[in-house]
Amino acid sequence: MRYVALVLLIGCGAAAPRRTTLQPLGEAVTLTEVTQEGVRIPISGDGVADVDINSRIEVHVDRARVEESFLREQTASGAEVVRVKAQLQELAELTRRQQQMLMQLVDLKDALTQEGPTSIPSQSLQDAVQKFYIALKPLNEAIAHYAVSAGQQPAAYFAGSGHEGTFEALGEERRRVLAEAEAIASGSGLRWRMQAVFANNKPIHLHNYDTYPDGPFAVVDKLEPQTTTKELSAQFEEAKQLTRDLKNLSGLKETLVRSAVNALQGMLKSLQDAVHDDFAALKPLVKAIPDNALAIPDVIAVKEQLAGLIATLGDLQTACSSVLDAIKKGSLDRVNLNQGEVCIRAVMQHGSTLVTQAKSAGQAVAALTELVRSNPGKLGALLQPITDLLPRLDTVKQLKQWGQDVERGWKDLEAFLGANAVAASATTWSDTQLTDHTLAEITDTAIDLRRTERKENDLLYFRPSIITKEGSATVLGATHDLRVVRMGPYLDVSAGVGFVDAKNDAWGPFTAAPAIVAALHYRLRPDDRPSRLFNAIRPGLGIHFLYPDLGTREVSAMGVVTGEDPSFELGVGGTMTLFGDLLQVGVGYDLQVKTSYWYLGFGLNTLAKLGVRFSPGD
Amino acid sequence: MLILPTNASADSREKAQKMLQGVVDQRVHSTMVVFGDGDRQRQIASRAGLRAANSPFRKVVQIPDVSLLEGVATFGPLLKKHTGGAEAVALTIHFELSSSLRGDAALDLFQLEQAFTRAGAGEVEP
């Protein structure tokens, strides 16, 4: 019934009721996902919306809303413009309120139908109807007020059939005023732009709005694993390496820490130079700045920047002294687990600050040096203590270089941390190859994912904007953020590590074993809380192959393994996974030892997507 | 729109009273009652019908012969309004007098809409 009412409203010549939004141009465009099966699903402008990897995103432009936006940007302030602007604003508000009332009326009619035509309506329904008319009265008065102010008869808005007739009359008036607005706006030179881009800054083709080429048509087979053979092979090698490390459980932590230290080596090297060599000279430099020089803004800037840098370096020097010493001596092997961990924590805490401070300090010192150089007579004597120090420290050059090194090192760390690296980076919206349109040229368009090179979990952004005749944006619309996912059933294959226990009377021991798991998952449309929860948990059912170690082993008196029986074991069985492939539990059968087992494990695919790697040097 | 019988026979009287009582008992509509049977009255009823179109919560009743309602206490206030010169009256779902229209207002679509709306909102004439 509600759907019928919506169709009726659209038929009345106005936009379908939509939630009010304060986002720029948020009302001007609506995105609809059209699935592979042809199902149309409206996309909300809030948050990140999941769209299927094989879908097409239709972009509908509400020209009336765009015209309103164009008019708002109109800089001319003639009486005619002011009048049209005011009328449009009033009509937009009246239409919005009227749409709300019509939706309520539809609900009331539905409720009456449900209660049955013969009985007296329930008290709650009677109350709801009364409330509806209490709210309708001021709306009717507002419509009458508008009519009078526009020099019209209020009755003209109520000459149609029922509430819908009033809605239609208001829509007709809106179209009339919009036509006036269009005539005014067409002379402004404003243009309409729409563009889409992936998070990695790669532009996406929007038909009629740019000249980027369409990609080849490609429908993704969701039952074909997204992990490539190469990736799977690398993961399996990683799993085997990890399995060896996990023979001793404490090795896990050590592996993590050593991986992090390796990832940070570039950054720590530059830190080592700075902290051990320059740091000692920075403090006297700040102390040497005479108080009477602090009247010069450039001097204050240098002092503040260096003071901040010294504070951060001080924290890092304390936390990372052992690691820095080890780097200086050329071998990280000397760093023990605790020393590495303490340093990593400190760098993670201060890293981004350090990058900013290093760059700012370099710029501030460069500016000061230039100032002294260009005013030798005036500032030479005043800043003599500083300039004496500068050549010895070679700070300008070194700080600038060091700022770059630190930034590079921090990028290594971000790559290691992985998960937030993409989200943290700002998207670049290219202005080239775009086709902007005047009001009369505006058309709907689409993002056809099937013709776009994409992969699962890609983030893409869509944005409308209004461009001046000079080519700059006067209104940047809010972005629609979309994430490419595989909706419905899909298959994933990944490598992982299982902790295997033979099914016997004894609990344990759990021996680590590399595994390959193929699991079938299902992604629901995230329409409600349960479906979103289900998607977050991402359960899966599948099969596994792993290399258990359930046979016997010969160990010498020195504790060295001298032989295994059998030398090769293959286990096959079923697996249930949670959070993609992250957590796994399964039961299987060791084909060589001829015994059943169960295992708990974790997969490397989800971890890899989060940027976590276990293999040293990776 | 409901048009009550015009014949003054006892049968018609009873039928008219019964029909109007049916509207009272339904307690789902705010009702616009139009008195009389001339062209003007039919025009008022027709315009009120436009404002009630597609709404199960509004009803228009034309009473061509008001005398048919005499003798029934429920309809006493209606008769009194008619005698006072009202051409149309709006009634709440409890059949209480909400407002009355006469002259130009009775033919004005905005006034008819607001009379209906006030009745729906439960506003009662003091």
XYZ file of C-alpha atoms in Angstrom:
744
model
C 0.000 0.000 0.000
C 2.800 2.353 0.917
C 4.501 1.433 -2.348
C 1.337 2.293 -4.291
C 1.227 5.633 -2.549
C 4.831 6.302 -3.460
C 4.129 5.508 -7.100
C 1.156 7.842 -6.884
C 3.315 10.609 -5.519
C 5.879 10.166 -8.258
C 3.054 10.176 -10.740
C 1.978 13.519 -9.331
C 5.115 14.972 -10.851
C 7.200 15.451 -7.726
C 10.121 13.594 -6.263
C 9.369 10.594 -4.085
C 9.454 11.345 -0.353
C 12.990 11.237 0.922
C 14.596 11.810 4.254
C 15.734 15.350 4.754
C 19.488 15.686 4.613
C 21.848 18.491 5.421
C 24.593 17.127 3.169
C 25.531 19.426 0.287
C 23.667 18.380 -2.881
C 22.546 15.285 -0.983
C 18.986 15.718 -2.240
C 20.011 16.306 -5.836
C 21.206 12.792 -6.632
C 19.923 9.361 -5.738
C 21.923 6.208 -6.219
C 20.287 2.874 -6.911
C 22.071 -0.434 -7.097
C 20.786 -2.677 -9.865
C 21.860 -6.220 -9.145
C 22.825 -8.922 -11.576
C 19.268 -10.242 -11.257
C 17.777 -6.832 -12.025
C 16.663 -6.043 -8.482
C 16.791 -2.323 -7.723
C 18.032 -1.330 -4.277
C 18.194 2.332 -3.181
C 21.572 3.298 -1.733
C 21.570 5.423 1.381
C 23.929 8.361 1.506
C 24.927 7.519 5.073
C 28.082 5.611 5.909
C 29.714 3.125 3.580
C 27.195 1.170 1.510
C 28.022 -2.332 0.318
C 27.349 -2.939 -3.356
C 27.622 -6.201 -5.207
C 30.693 -6.753 -7.355
C 28.494 -7.497 -10.384
C 26.056 -4.633 -10.014
C 25.410 -1.370 -11.811
C 24.945 1.810 -9.779
C 22.400 4.065 -11.413
C 22.731 7.747 -10.638
C 19.513 9.727 -10.928
C 19.775 13.486 -10.926
C 16.781 15.458 -9.662
C 16.978 18.423 -12.002
C 14.582 20.454 -9.905
C 16.897 20.130 -6.907
C 19.914 21.022 -9.023
C 18.100 24.104 -10.293
C 17.396 25.098 -6.705
C 21.072 24.636 -5.876
C 22.110 26.648 -8.936
C 19.794 29.408 -7.871
C 21.208 29.404 -4.365
C 24.646 29.963 -5.873
C 23.326 32.797 -8.000
C 25.290 35.863 -7.053
C 23.020 38.382 -8.772
C 20.723 39.973 -6.189
C 17.941 41.505 -8.277
C 14.413 41.589 -6.890
C 13.364 38.846 -9.275
C 16.123 36.518 -8.034
C 15.255 37.224 -4.409
C 11.568 36.528 -5.055
C 12.202 33.267 -6.919
C 14.690 32.108 -4.298
C 12.203 32.819 -1.502
C 9.334 31.119 -3.324
C 11.429 28.044 -4.095
C 12.533 27.805 -0.512
C 8.966 28.097 0.741
C 7.682 25.588 -1.796
C 10.427 23.117 -0.941
C 9.425 23.260 2.710
C 5.708 22.997 1.934
C 6.321 20.024 -0.357
C 8.428 18.314 2.270
C 5.746 18.725 4.914
C 3.050 17.647 2.525
C 4.944 14.491 1.588
C 5.226 13.616 5.247
C 1.488 14.129 5.719
C 0.644 11.965 2.735
C 2.833 9.179 4.044
C 1.023 9.400 7.374
C -2.329 9.291 5.610
C -1.280 6.138 3.760
C -0.358 4.541 7.075
C -3.702 5.557 8.610
C -5.607 4.107 5.665
C -3.639 0.873 6.005
C -4.426 0.727 9.719
C -8.138 1.289 9.047
C -8.166 -1.474 6.430
C -6.498 -3.837 8.872
C -9.038 -3.095 11.578
C -11.885 -3.899 9.160
C -14.610 -1.776 7.620
C -17.469 -2.799 9.902
C -16.087 -2.087 13.343
C -15.624 1.259 15.036
C -11.947 2.255 14.762
C -9.833 1.583 17.824
C -9.161 4.468 20.162
C -5.512 4.520 19.139
C -6.453 4.866 15.473
C -8.973 7.587 16.287
C -6.247 9.416 18.196
C -3.805 9.015 15.313
C -6.337 10.408 12.824
C -7.015 13.346 15.117
C -3.285 14.003 15.429
C -2.985 13.910 11.644
C -5.608 16.616 11.187
C -4.161 18.736 13.986
C -0.896 18.761 12.010
C -2.639 19.301 8.669
C -4.360 22.504 9.730
C -1.227 24.713 9.956
C 0.096 23.187 6.735
C -3.068 24.206 4.891
C -2.766 27.660 6.403
C 0.851 27.858 5.208
C -0.207 26.901 1.687
C -2.888 29.595 1.792
C -0.299 32.092 3.064
C 2.008 31.216 0.193
C -0.825 31.647 -2.309
C -1.734 35.080 -0.963
C 1.905 36.226 -0.955
C 2.248 35.013 -4.566
C -0.898 36.904 -5.549
C -2.990 33.752 -5.963
C -6.282 32.453 -4.533
C -5.763 29.883 -1.729
C -8.750 27.928 -3.015
C -6.833 27.200 -6.225
C -4.619 24.785 -4.262
C -7.640 22.860 -3.000
C -9.550 22.543 -6.247
C -8.168 19.092 -6.972
C -9.381 15.778 -5.705
C -8.555 15.155 -2.021
C -5.130 15.611 -0.434
C -3.432 14.302 -3.560
C -5.033 17.107 -5.552
C -3.454 19.664 -3.241
C -0.121 17.885 -3.579
C -0.418 18.018 -7.350
C -1.321 21.704 -7.324
C 1.687 22.494 -5.166
C 3.901 20.427 -7.484
C 2.566 22.344 -10.478
C 3.371 25.634 -8.761
C 6.851 24.378 -7.968
C 7.448 23.478 -11.591
C 6.269 26.924 -12.646
C 8.676 28.657 -10.255
C 11.496 26.294 -11.215
C 11.017 27.258 -14.845
C 11.521 30.858 -13.781
C 14.584 29.771 -11.802
C 15.987 27.909 -14.789
C 15.658 30.983 -16.949
C 17.570 32.994 -14.343
C 20.198 30.323 -13.635
C 20.984 29.611 -17.284
C 22.688 32.969 -17.523
C 25.005 32.286 -14.573
C 27.463 29.979 -16.363
C 27.251 27.410 -13.547
C 27.747 23.793 -14.582
C 26.969 20.399 -13.078
C 29.717 17.834 -12.508
C 29.630 14.226 -11.337
C 32.644 12.016 -10.819
C 33.611 8.726 -9.220
C 36.947 7.427 -8.055
C 38.428 4.403 -6.312
C 40.222 4.818 -2.982
C 43.491 4.273 -4.843
C 42.685 7.420 -6.862
C 41.863 5.531 -10.045
C 38.974 7.321 -11.764
C 35.786 5.468 -12.678
C 33.958 6.127 -15.911
C 30.562 7.841 -15.689
C 28.828 7.843 -19.035
C 28.268 11.368 -20.378
C 30.282 12.941 -17.548
C 33.861 12.109 -18.513
C 35.949 10.712 -21.309
C 37.539 7.848 -19.388
C 37.274 4.585 -21.319
C 34.919 1.781 -20.349
C 36.643 -1.397 -19.244
C 35.837 -4.784 -20.757
C 32.582 -6.367 -19.623
C 33.403 -8.886 -16.893
C 31.045 -10.645 -14.509
C 32.792 -12.084 -11.472
C 32.032 -15.705 -10.681
C 31.417 -15.525 -6.941
C 32.168 -19.190 -6.507
C 35.603 -18.634 -7.945
C 37.951 -17.736 -5.089
C 39.306 -14.187 -5.192
C 42.685 -15.310 -3.868
C 45.041 -15.868 -6.806
C 47.231 -18.966 -7.061
C 50.264 -16.786 -6.442
C 48.748 -15.246 -3.317
C 47.645 -18.638 -2.069
C 51.091 -20.076 -2.669
C 52.707 -17.174 -0.783
C 50.239 -17.606 2.062
C 50.956 -21.311 2.238
C 54.708 -20.689 2.383
C 54.003 -18.191 5.139
C 51.855 -20.757 6.929
C 54.627 -23.351 6.695
C 57.174 -20.885 8.031
C 54.812 -19.902 10.794
C 54.177 -23.519 11.633
C 57.891 -24.026 12.141
C 58.025 -20.957 14.357
C 54.969 -22.072 16.263
C 56.582 -25.309 17.342
C 57.594 -23.066 20.139
C 54.523 -20.941 20.954
C 56.569 -18.027 22.227
C 57.921 -17.734 18.696
C 54.630 -16.148 17.595
C 55.190 -13.025 19.593
C 58.827 -12.947 18.593
C 57.888 -13.282 14.932
C 55.455 -10.408 15.227
C 57.922 -8.160 16.966
C 60.747 -8.974 14.573
C 58.462 -8.334 11.586
C 57.554 -4.972 13.026
C 61.176 -4.075 13.757
C 62.113 -4.996 10.192
C 59.290 -2.901 8.812
C 60.517 -0.003 10.901
C 64.158 -0.329 10.079
C 64.188 2.570 7.603
C 62.565 4.857 10.050
C 64.700 3.748 12.937
C 67.879 4.275 10.921
C 67.058 7.906 10.372
C 66.020 8.121 13.995
C 69.327 6.655 14.974
C 71.223 9.388 13.135
C 68.978 12.082 14.476
C 68.687 10.937 18.040
C 72.334 10.077 18.572
C 73.953 12.847 16.547
C 71.574 15.735 16.045
C 69.494 15.451 19.145
C 72.393 16.395 21.366
C 72.850 19.557 19.328
C 69.186 20.527 19.177
C 68.912 21.338 22.866
C 71.766 23.878 22.905
C 70.306 25.383 19.753
C 67.006 26.096 21.482
C 68.784 27.325 24.606
C 70.941 29.633 22.522
C 67.973 31.587 21.234
C 68.112 34.871 23.195
C 64.914 36.116 24.776
C 65.023 39.409 22.943
C 64.987 37.522 19.632
C 61.583 36.070 20.465
C 59.932 39.204 19.134
C 60.654 37.835 15.653
C 57.863 35.437 14.558
C 60.284 33.196 12.630
C 62.410 32.745 15.735
C 59.373 31.853 17.851
C 58.358 29.329 15.200
C 61.773 27.673 15.234
C 61.848 27.537 19.017
C 58.372 26.017 19.257
C 58.964 23.502 16.496
C 62.306 22.381 17.876
C 60.982 22.178 21.435
C 58.196 19.873 20.296
C 60.621 17.793 18.288
C 63.014 17.511 21.234
C 60.202 16.317 23.493
C 59.141 13.621 21.031
C 62.711 12.561 20.308
C 63.352 12.358 24.022
C 60.549 9.855 24.448
C 61.761 7.819 21.506
C 65.385 7.927 22.597
C 64.479 6.447 25.935
C 62.267 3.731 24.468
C 64.426 2.820 21.465
C 68.001 3.196 22.742
C 68.728 -0.549 22.524
C 67.241 -0.910 19.059
C 69.076 2.168 17.806
C 72.341 0.871 19.189
C 71.755 -2.420 17.443
C 71.058 -0.705 14.129
C 74.234 1.312 14.509
C 76.154 -1.891 15.044
C 74.502 -3.372 11.982
C 72.489 -6.266 13.403
C 68.982 -6.407 14.736
C 69.657 -9.865 16.120
C 71.085 -8.261 19.219
C 67.665 -6.797 20.068
C 65.778 -8.929 22.516
C 62.012 -9.342 22.458
C 61.217 -6.855 25.191
C 63.496 -4.154 23.810
C 61.876 -4.475 20.386
C 58.377 -4.364 21.761
C 58.964 -1.273 23.895
C 60.448 0.579 20.926
C 57.631 -0.413 18.577
C 55.033 0.775 21.023
C 56.800 4.133 21.362
C 57.135 4.585 17.610
C 53.495 3.676 17.051
C 52.529 6.233 19.657
C 54.742 9.054 18.425
C 55.349 8.211 14.763
C 52.783 10.430 13.054
C 53.611 13.346 15.373
C 57.281 12.912 14.603
C 56.690 13.091 10.853
C 54.779 16.345 11.214
C 57.251 17.835 13.662
C 60.300 16.906 11.609
C 58.867 18.526 8.491
C 57.683 21.638 10.322
C 60.986 22.053 12.132
C 62.906 21.739 8.866
C 60.715 24.403 7.252
C 60.967 26.710 10.282
C 64.755 26.494 10.443
C 65.017 27.048 6.692
C 62.835 30.152 6.989
C 64.942 31.464 9.879
C 68.205 30.899 8.045
C 66.847 32.752 5.042
C 65.734 35.602 7.286
C 69.167 35.908 8.873
C 70.850 35.723 5.496
C 68.687 38.485 4.045
C 69.045 40.769 7.095
C 72.671 40.374 8.170
C 72.941 43.863 9.645
C 69.750 43.828 11.631
C 69.613 40.228 12.815
C 73.209 39.091 12.564
C 74.250 40.195 16.030
C 70.983 39.252 17.653
C 71.009 35.744 16.328
C 74.747 35.214 16.416
C 74.508 32.429 19.042
C 72.175 30.501 16.746
C 74.062 31.041 13.537
C 77.220 29.832 15.300
C 75.483 26.559 15.974
C 73.838 26.118 12.606
C 76.903 25.285 10.501
C 78.149 22.810 13.111
C 74.843 21.040 13.159
C 74.128 21.425 9.448
C 70.585 21.366 10.707
C 68.777 22.917 7.792
C 69.850 20.362 5.269
C 69.778 17.495 7.685
C 66.362 18.257 9.128
C 64.807 18.563 5.704
C 66.343 15.279 4.607
C 65.492 13.674 7.898
C 61.868 14.775 7.622
C 61.640 12.848 4.355
C 63.343 9.809 5.866
C 61.020 9.790 8.831
C 58.014 10.094 6.556
C 59.244 7.190 4.448
C 59.824 5.138 7.577
C 56.358 5.970 8.829
C 54.883 4.829 5.523
C 56.636 1.500 6.044
C 55.008 1.292 9.436
C 51.604 2.158 7.992
C 52.050 -0.545 5.386
C 52.776 -2.955 8.197
C 49.767 -1.811 10.160
C 47.860 -1.938 6.895
C 44.292 -1.779 8.018
C 43.890 1.961 8.331
C 46.382 3.015 5.729
C 43.858 3.254 2.895
C 41.168 4.904 4.966
C 43.594 7.475 6.311
C 44.814 8.655 2.941
C 42.840 11.355 1.202
C 41.362 10.551 -2.171
C 42.551 12.581 -5.125
C 39.755 13.794 -7.371
C 41.164 14.392 -10.801
C 39.792 17.376 -12.747
C 40.947 16.127 -16.122
C 38.822 14.384 -18.730
C 35.606 15.534 -17.065
C 32.569 16.787 -18.971
C 30.582 19.376 -17.038
C 27.014 20.219 -18.036
C 24.668 23.158 -18.076
C 21.204 22.664 -16.595
C 19.678 21.759 -19.936
C 22.343 19.100 -20.569
C 22.024 17.230 -17.279
C 21.322 13.530 -17.686
C 21.243 10.495 -15.432
C 24.252 8.206 -15.542
C 25.606 4.977 -14.054
C 28.673 3.357 -12.565
C 28.756 0.000 -14.274
C 30.947 -2.136 -12.026
C 30.843 -4.932 -14.582
C 32.726 -2.642 -16.962
C 35.104 -1.406 -14.283
C 38.234 -3.174 -13.155
C 37.405 -3.870 -9.542
C 37.982 -6.408 -6.828
C 36.380 -7.305 -3.563
C 36.682 -4.733 -0.755
C 37.571 -1.912 -3.140
C 36.269 1.399 -1.823
C 34.826 3.832 -4.315
C 33.503 7.325 -3.951
C 30.941 9.278 -5.948
C 30.519 13.022 -5.743
C 28.390 15.674 -7.479
C 29.427 19.306 -7.537
C 28.564 22.682 -9.003
C 31.284 24.325 -11.039
C 31.645 27.997 -11.904
C 32.270 29.104 -15.465
C 35.932 29.547 -14.477
C 36.104 25.816 -13.663
C 36.364 25.918 -9.876
C 33.887 24.178 -7.594
C 31.423 26.483 -5.892
C 29.618 23.602 -4.154
C 31.325 20.285 -3.481
C 28.661 17.699 -2.868
C 28.823 15.122 -0.130
C 30.419 11.878 -1.263
C 28.610 8.582 -1.481
C 31.005 5.954 -0.162
C 30.601 2.460 -1.576
C 32.394 -0.806 -0.921
C 32.539 -3.591 -3.473
C 31.558 -6.941 -1.990
C 30.314 -10.305 -3.160
C 26.642 -10.541 -2.155
C 25.038 -13.956 -1.785
C 27.051 -17.188 -1.768
C 30.771 -16.987 -2.434
C 33.778 -19.251 -2.076
C 37.104 -18.385 -0.489
C 40.299 -20.404 -0.437
C 43.125 -19.509 1.896
C 46.124 -20.875 3.733
C 46.322 -20.954 7.473
C 47.757 -22.638 10.509
C 45.895 -25.270 12.465
C 46.645 -26.570 15.957
C 45.917 -30.255 15.608
C 44.986 -32.694 18.338
C 44.539 -36.409 17.656
C 41.139 -37.712 18.712
C 42.139 -39.903 21.589
C 41.527 -39.936 25.286
C 44.214 -37.352 25.981
C 43.742 -33.583 25.656
C 46.567 -32.312 23.469
C 49.294 -31.897 22.640
C 48.345 -29.400 19.926
C 50.855 -29.405 17.117
C 50.940 -26.657 14.533
C 50.265 -27.625 10.914
C 49.964 -25.604 7.700
C 46.538 -25.893 6.106
C 44.543 -24.956 3.020
C 40.848 -24.255 3.600
C 38.105 -23.808 1.021
C 34.937 -22.437 2.612
C 31.566 -21.353 1.319
C 30.236 -18.092 2.789
C 27.076 -16.073 2.327
C 26.757 -12.307 2.482
C 23.318 -10.928 3.270
C 22.018 -7.539 2.202
C 22.865 -5.366 5.221
C 19.284 -4.195 5.650
C 18.959 -4.714 9.377
C 20.975 -5.345 12.501
C 20.888 -9.183 12.365
C 22.070 -9.227 8.751
C 24.850 -6.752 9.512
C 25.895 -8.882 12.468
C 25.842 -12.001 10.300
C 28.013 -10.267 7.689
C 30.444 -9.135 10.362
C 30.804 -12.661 11.713
C 31.060 -14.052 8.162
C 30.633 -17.724 9.015
C 31.688 -20.324 6.485
C 31.575 -24.050 5.944
C 34.115 -25.952 3.918
C 36.864 -28.503 3.631
C 40.503 -28.451 4.648
C 43.747 -30.135 3.751
C 46.557 -29.930 6.264
C 49.899 -31.465 7.089
C 49.410 -32.858 10.598
C 52.198 -34.297 12.649
C 50.473 -37.105 14.491
C 52.961 -39.890 13.776
C 55.823 -41.031 15.942
C 59.147 -39.267 16.221
C 62.643 -40.451 17.103
C 64.531 -38.086 19.332
C 68.198 -38.464 20.285
C 69.535 -38.131 23.796
C 70.480 -34.564 22.884
C 66.840 -33.763 22.023
C 67.430 -33.669 18.266
C 64.732 -35.185 16.016
C 66.437 -37.973 14.083
C 63.479 -39.474 12.293
C 59.700 -39.325 11.808
C 57.222 -42.025 10.934
C 55.644 -41.426 8.556
C 57.739 -38.680 6.968
C 54.728 -37.199 5.191
C 51.164 -36.890 6.516
C 48.068 -35.452 4.844
C 44.874 -34.666 6.731
C 41.500 -34.079 5.072
C 38.231 -33.006 6.683
C 35.549 -30.416 7.266
C 35.973 -26.922 8.653
C 33.794 -24.199 10.064
C 35.154 -20.665 9.919
C 34.280 -17.361 11.544
C 35.244 -13.822 10.506
C 36.086 -15.005 7.003
C 38.928 -17.441 7.349
C 40.272 -15.900 10.563
C 39.067 -18.420 13.124
C 38.700 -22.051 12.150
C 37.612 -25.242 13.800
C 37.458 -28.555 12.024
C 37.626 -32.312 12.191
C 39.556 -34.539 9.813
C 41.369 -37.766 9.163
C 45.134 -38.286 8.902
C 45.442 -40.501 5.807
C 48.906 -41.829 6.703
C 48.649 -42.334 10.462
C 45.019 -43.445 9.977
C 43.645 -41.512 12.885
C 41.037 -38.803 13.166
C 41.770 -35.407 14.674
C 40.243 -32.042 15.365
C 41.896 -28.684 15.109
C 41.627 -25.027 15.975
C 43.311 -22.590 13.668
C 43.476 -19.245 11.967
C 43.672 -18.243 8.314
C 46.112 -15.834 6.756
C 43.832 -14.311 4.110
C 41.920 -11.997 6.427
C 45.135 -11.146 8.247
C 46.803 -10.362 4.910
C 43.934 -7.998 4.045
C 44.581 -6.292 7.366
C 48.217 -5.917 6.399
C 49.514 -8.442 8.904
C 52.404 -10.567 7.675
C 54.346 -13.097 9.688
C 57.242 -13.912 7.435
C 60.314 -11.904 8.404
C 61.308 -9.375 5.802
C 57.935 -9.496 4.061
C -21.374 11.424 -0.799
C -24.551 10.405 0.924
C -27.818 12.105 -0.129
C -30.711 11.517 2.222
C -34.238 10.856 0.872
C -36.435 13.817 -0.031
C -39.869 12.236 0.180
C -41.749 13.358 3.312
C -43.519 10.036 3.797
C -43.145 8.251 7.125
C -41.117 5.586 5.402
C -38.645 8.083 3.974
C -38.381 9.929 7.274
C -37.468 6.759 9.060
C -35.028 5.805 6.306
C -33.316 9.242 6.365
C -32.955 9.166 10.138
C -31.600 5.653 10.011
C -29.067 6.532 7.297
C -27.767 9.537 9.205
C -27.679 7.559 12.449
C -25.526 5.019 10.585
C -22.995 7.763 9.840
C -23.053 8.805 13.509
C -22.467 5.246 14.671
C -19.555 4.567 12.353
C -17.364 7.021 14.268
C -14.711 7.035 11.591
C -15.524 10.166 9.597
C -15.517 13.838 10.149
C -18.696 14.775 8.332
C -19.740 17.763 6.264
C -23.524 18.120 6.300
C -24.996 20.298 3.539
C -28.552 21.516 4.039
C -31.048 21.987 1.200
C -31.693 20.854 -2.332
C -31.037 23.747 -4.710
C -28.260 24.159 -7.294
C -26.172 26.129 -4.845
C -26.519 23.414 -2.203
C -25.577 20.749 -4.729
C -22.531 22.837 -5.666
C -21.510 23.148 -2.030
C -21.928 19.397 -1.588
C -19.930 18.719 -4.750
C -17.038 20.926 -3.627
C -17.073 19.365 -0.174
C -16.986 16.006 -1.973
C -13.765 17.070 -3.720
C -12.155 17.722 -0.348
C -13.308 14.346 0.933
C -12.203 12.397 -2.139
C -9.990 9.343 -1.507
C -10.211 9.772 2.251
C -11.952 7.167 4.391
C -11.898 9.681 7.236
C -14.144 12.267 5.588
C -17.778 12.035 4.496
C -20.237 14.430 2.888
C -23.961 14.129 3.631
C -26.521 16.234 1.775
C -29.869 16.611 3.546
C -32.324 17.961 0.961
C -35.236 18.021 3.415
C -34.057 18.897 6.889
C -37.536 18.500 8.356
C -37.152 14.733 8.018
C -34.794 14.815 10.967
C -37.187 16.549 13.350
C -37.972 14.739 16.556
C -34.612 13.023 16.986
C -32.534 14.430 19.860
C -29.193 13.526 18.230
C -29.976 15.745 15.262
C -31.332 18.660 17.301
C -28.137 20.774 17.097
C -28.057 20.265 13.309
C -31.589 21.552 12.925
C -30.781 24.492 15.137
C -27.781 25.440 12.932
C -29.912 25.164 9.827
C -32.544 27.389 11.360
C -29.765 29.857 12.245
C -28.824 30.174 8.566
C -25.917 27.757 8.197
C -25.618 26.202 4.747
C -23.160 23.531 5.780
C -21.768 22.271 9.074
C -18.677 20.215 9.811
C -18.959 17.531 12.503
C -16.313 15.599 14.392
C -16.202 11.786 14.409
C -18.299 11.981 17.577
C -20.902 14.001 15.624
C -20.200 17.174 17.585
C -20.569 20.530 15.813
C -17.151 21.804 14.770
C -17.891 24.771 12.494
C -20.526 26.095 10.170
C -20.310 27.777 6.774
C -22.544 30.178 4.941
C -22.335 32.692 2.100
C -19.089 32.799 0.064
C -17.241 30.688 2.614
C -19.569 27.757 1.971
C -18.413 27.643 -1.655
C -14.738 28.376 -0.951
C -12.649 25.233 -1.341
C -10.029 26.386 1.157
C -12.722 27.151 3.760
C -14.335 23.762 3.134
C -10.936 22.067 3.527
C -10.235 23.862 6.776
C -13.713 23.104 8.133
C -13.089 19.429 7.440
C -9.598 19.637 8.959
C -10.790 21.355 12.138
C -13.476 18.715 12.553
C -10.902 15.967 12.024
C -8.700 17.620 14.641
C -11.582 17.408 17.124
C -12.169 21.149 17.351
C -15.673 21.803 18.664
C -17.696 25.000 18.357
C -17.914 26.783 21.695
